[in-house]
mmCIF file of C-alpha atoms and ligand atoms in Angstrom:
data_model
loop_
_atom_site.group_PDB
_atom_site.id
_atom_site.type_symbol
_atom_site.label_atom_id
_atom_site.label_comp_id
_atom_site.label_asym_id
_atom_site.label_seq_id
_atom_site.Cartn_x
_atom_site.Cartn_y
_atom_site.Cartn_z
ATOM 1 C CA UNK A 1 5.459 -2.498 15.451
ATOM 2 C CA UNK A 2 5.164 -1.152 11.701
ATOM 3 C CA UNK A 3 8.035 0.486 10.085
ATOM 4 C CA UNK A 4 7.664 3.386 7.685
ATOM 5 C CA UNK A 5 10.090 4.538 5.367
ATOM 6 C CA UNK A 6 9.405 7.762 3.699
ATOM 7 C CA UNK A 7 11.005 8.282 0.076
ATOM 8 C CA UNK A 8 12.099 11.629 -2.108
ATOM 9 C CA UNK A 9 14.473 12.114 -4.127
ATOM 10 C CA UNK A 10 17.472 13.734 -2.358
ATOM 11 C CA UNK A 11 16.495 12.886 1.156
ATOM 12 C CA UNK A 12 17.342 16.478 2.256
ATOM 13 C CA UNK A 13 13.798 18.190 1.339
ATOM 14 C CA UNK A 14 10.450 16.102 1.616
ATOM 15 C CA UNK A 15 11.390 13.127 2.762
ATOM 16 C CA UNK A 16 13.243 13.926 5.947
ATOM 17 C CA UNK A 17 10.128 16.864 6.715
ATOM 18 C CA UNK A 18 7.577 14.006 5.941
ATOM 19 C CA UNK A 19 9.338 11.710 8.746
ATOM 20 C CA UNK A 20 8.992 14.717 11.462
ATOM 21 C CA UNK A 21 5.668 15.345 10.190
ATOM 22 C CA UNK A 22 4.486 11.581 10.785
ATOM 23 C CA UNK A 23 6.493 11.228 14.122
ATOM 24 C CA UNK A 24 5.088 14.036 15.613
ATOM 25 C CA UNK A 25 1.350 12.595 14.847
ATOM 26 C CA UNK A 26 2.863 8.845 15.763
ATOM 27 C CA UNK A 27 3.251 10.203 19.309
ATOM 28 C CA UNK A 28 0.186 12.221 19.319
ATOM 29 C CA UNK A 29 -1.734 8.717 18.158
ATOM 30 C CA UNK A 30 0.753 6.639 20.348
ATOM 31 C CA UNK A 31 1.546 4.646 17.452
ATOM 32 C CA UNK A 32 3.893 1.801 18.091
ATOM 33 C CA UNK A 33 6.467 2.534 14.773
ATOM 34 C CA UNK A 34 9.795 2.696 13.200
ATOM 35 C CA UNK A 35 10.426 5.718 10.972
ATOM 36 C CA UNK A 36 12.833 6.327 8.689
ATOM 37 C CA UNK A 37 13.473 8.282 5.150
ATOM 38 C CA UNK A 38 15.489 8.049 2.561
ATOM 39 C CA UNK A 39 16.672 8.843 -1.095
ATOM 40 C CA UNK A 40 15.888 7.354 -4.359
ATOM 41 C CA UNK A 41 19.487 9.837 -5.856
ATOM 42 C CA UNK A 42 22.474 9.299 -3.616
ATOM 43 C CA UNK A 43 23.941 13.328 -4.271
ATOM 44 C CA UNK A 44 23.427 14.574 -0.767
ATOM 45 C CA UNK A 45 23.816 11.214 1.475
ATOM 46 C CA UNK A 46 25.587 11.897 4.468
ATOM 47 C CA UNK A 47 24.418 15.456 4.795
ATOM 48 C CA UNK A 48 22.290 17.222 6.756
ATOM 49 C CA UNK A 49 18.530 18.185 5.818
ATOM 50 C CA UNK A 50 18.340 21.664 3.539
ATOM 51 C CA UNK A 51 18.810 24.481 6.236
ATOM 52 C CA UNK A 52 15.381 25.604 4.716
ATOM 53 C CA UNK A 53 13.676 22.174 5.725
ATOM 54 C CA UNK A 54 15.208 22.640 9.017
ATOM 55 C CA UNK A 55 13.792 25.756 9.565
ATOM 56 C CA UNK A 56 10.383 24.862 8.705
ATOM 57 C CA UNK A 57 10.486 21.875 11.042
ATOM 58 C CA UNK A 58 11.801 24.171 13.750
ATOM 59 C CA UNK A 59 8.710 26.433 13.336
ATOM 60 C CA UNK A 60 6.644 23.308 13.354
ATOM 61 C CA UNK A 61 8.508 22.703 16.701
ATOM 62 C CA UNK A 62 10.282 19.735 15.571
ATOM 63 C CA UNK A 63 14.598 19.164 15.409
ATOM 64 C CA UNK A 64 15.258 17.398 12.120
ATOM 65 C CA UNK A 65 18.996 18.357 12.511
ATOM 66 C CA UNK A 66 20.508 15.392 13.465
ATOM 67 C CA UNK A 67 18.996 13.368 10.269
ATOM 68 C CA UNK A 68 21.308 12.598 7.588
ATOM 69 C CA UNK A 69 21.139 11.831 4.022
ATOM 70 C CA UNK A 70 20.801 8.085 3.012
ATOM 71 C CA UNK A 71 19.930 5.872 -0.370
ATOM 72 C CA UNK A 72 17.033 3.966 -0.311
ATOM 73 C CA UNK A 73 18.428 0.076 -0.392
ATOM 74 C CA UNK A 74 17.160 -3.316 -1.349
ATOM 75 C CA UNK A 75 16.826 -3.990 2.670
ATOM 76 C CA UNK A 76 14.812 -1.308 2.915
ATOM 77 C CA UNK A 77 12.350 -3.452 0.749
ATOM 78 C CA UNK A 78 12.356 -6.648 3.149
ATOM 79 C CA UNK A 79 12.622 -4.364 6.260
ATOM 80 C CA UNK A 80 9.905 -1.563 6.117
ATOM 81 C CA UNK A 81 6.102 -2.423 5.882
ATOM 82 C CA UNK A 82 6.014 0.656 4.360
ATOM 83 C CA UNK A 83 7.626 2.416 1.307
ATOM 84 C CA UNK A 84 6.408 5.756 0.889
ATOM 85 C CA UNK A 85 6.935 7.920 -1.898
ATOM 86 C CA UNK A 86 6.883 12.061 -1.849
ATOM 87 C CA UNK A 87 6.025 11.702 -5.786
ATOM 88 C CA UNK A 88 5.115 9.524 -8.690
ATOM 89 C CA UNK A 89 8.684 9.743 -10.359
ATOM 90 C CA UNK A 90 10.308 8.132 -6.619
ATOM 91 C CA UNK A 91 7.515 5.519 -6.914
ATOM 92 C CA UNK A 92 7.903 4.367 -10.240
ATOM 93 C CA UNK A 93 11.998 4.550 -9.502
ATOM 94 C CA UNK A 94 11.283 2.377 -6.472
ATOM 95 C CA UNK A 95 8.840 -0.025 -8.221
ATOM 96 C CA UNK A 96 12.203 -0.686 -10.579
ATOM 97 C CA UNK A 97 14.503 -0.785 -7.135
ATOM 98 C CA UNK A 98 11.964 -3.279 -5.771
ATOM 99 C CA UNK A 99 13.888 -6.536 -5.463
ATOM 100 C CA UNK A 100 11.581 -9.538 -6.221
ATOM 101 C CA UNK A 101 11.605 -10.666 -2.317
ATOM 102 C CA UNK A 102 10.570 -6.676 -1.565
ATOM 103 C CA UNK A 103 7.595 -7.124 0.945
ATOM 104 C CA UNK A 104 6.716 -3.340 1.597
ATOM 105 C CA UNK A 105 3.654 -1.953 0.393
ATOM 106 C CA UNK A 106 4.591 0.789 -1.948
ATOM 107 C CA UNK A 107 2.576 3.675 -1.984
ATOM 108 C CA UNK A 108 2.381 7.881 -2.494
ATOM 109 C CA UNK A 109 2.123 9.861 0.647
ATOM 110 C CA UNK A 110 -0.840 11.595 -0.773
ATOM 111 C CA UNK A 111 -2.732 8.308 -1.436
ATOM 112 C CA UNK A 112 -3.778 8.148 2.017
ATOM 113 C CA UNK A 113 -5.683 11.743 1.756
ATOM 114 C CA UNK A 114 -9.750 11.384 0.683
ATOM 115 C CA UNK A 115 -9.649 12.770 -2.929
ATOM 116 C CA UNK A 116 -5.636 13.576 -2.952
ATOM 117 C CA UNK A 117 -4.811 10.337 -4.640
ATOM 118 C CA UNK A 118 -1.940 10.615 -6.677
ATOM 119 C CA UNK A 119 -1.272 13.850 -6.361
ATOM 120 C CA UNK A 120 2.682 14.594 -5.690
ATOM 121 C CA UNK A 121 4.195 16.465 -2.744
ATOM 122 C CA UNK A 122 6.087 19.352 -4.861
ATOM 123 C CA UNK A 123 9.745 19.456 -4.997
ATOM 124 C CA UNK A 124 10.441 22.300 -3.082
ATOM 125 C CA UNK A 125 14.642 22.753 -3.816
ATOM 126 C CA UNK A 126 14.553 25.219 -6.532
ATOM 127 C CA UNK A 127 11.551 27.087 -5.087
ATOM 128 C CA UNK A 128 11.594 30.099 -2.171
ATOM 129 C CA UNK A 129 11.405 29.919 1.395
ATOM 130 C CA UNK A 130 7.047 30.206 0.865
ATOM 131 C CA UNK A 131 7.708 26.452 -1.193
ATOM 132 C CA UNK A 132 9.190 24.708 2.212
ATOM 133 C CA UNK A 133 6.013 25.602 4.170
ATOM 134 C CA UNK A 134 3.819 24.194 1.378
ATOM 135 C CA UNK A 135 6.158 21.236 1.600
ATOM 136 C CA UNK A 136 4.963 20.722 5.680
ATOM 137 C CA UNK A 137 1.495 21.489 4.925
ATOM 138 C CA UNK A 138 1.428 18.557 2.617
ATOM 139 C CA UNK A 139 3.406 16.610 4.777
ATOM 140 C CA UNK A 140 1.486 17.252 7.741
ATOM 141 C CA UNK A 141 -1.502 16.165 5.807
ATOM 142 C CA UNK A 142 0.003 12.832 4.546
ATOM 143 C CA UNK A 143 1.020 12.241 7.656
ATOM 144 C CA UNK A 144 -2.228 12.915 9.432
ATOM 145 C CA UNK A 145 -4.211 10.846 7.089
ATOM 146 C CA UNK A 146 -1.383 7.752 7.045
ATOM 147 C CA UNK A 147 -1.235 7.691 11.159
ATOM 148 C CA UNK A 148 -5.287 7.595 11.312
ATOM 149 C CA UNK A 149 -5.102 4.951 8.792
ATOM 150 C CA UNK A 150 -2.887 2.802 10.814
ATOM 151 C CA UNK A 151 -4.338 3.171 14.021
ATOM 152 C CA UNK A 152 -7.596 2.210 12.536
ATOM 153 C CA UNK A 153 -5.630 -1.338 12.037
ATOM 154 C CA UNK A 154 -5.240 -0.779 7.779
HETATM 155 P P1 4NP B 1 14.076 16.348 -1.958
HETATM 156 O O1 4NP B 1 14.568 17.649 -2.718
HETATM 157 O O2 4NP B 1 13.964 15.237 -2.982
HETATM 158 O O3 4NP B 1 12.768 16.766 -1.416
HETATM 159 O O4 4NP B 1 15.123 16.070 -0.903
HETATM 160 C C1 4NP B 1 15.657 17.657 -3.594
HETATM 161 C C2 4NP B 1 16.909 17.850 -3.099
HETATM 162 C C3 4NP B 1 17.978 17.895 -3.962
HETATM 163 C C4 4NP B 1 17.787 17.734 -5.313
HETATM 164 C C5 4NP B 1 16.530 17.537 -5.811
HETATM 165 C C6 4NP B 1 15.452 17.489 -4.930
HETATM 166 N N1 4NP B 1 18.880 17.818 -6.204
HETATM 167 O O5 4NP B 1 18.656 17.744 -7.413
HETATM 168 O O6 4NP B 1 20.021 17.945 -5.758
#
């Protein structure tokens, strides 16, 4: 089993709509995995993901309603195979958080697409409701590329 952890920056936005995004190709791939997401800012732990991201994931035909707001930990180092990061400001933050045990490979979400490589997923919180489906296409395209990668045994 390989355990994913996806990574933003409030953990109400990207990261919980990356998780949804990568769970619904896990099943499609029948990938055996753990998925999580999580924080690198701790304002909005305990809540609920933005009603916008909600929405967006309920168009996509996914429930992310029941996910709540959490802070990326030191455990999450030793725990997750893999750390991913929405956007080069969360990865450098969790390259710092990284305690010196960490055994995750770090990486950005976009990484795994042919010729995306470190480009960021956008923060979509300030922007309009048009901003959270740009936010799933991304996703959806991290995701995509990240699953195929892992089936193929990387
Ligand atoms: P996320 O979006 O990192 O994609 O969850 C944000 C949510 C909240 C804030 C920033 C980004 N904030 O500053 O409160």
């Amino acid at each position: 089993m390989t355990a994913i952890l996806f990574v933003c920056l409030g953990n109400i936005c990207r990261s919980p709509l990356a998780e949804a995004a990568f769970r619904k190709e896990a099943e499609r791939l029948g990938l055996d995995v753990e998925i999580d997401s999580a924080g690198t800012g701790d304002w909005h732990v305990g809540r609920a993901p933005d009603s916008r991201a909600q929405a967006v994931a309920a168009r996509n035909g996914v429930d992310i309603s029941h996910l709540r707001a959490r802070q990326v930990t030191e455990e999450d180092f030793r725990r997750f195979d893999h750390v991913v990061a929405l956007d080069a400001k969360n990865l450098a933050n969790l390259r710092a958080l990284r305690p010196a045990d960490g055994t995750a490979r770090l990486s950005l979400l976009l990484d795994h697409v042919p010729d995306r490589n470190g480009e960021a997923v956008a923060d979509p919180y300030h922007g309009e409701d048009a901003a959270f489906d740009m936010t799933w296409r991304h996703v959806t395209e991290g995701a995509r590329a990240l699953a195929r990668r892992l089936a193929e045994g990387a």
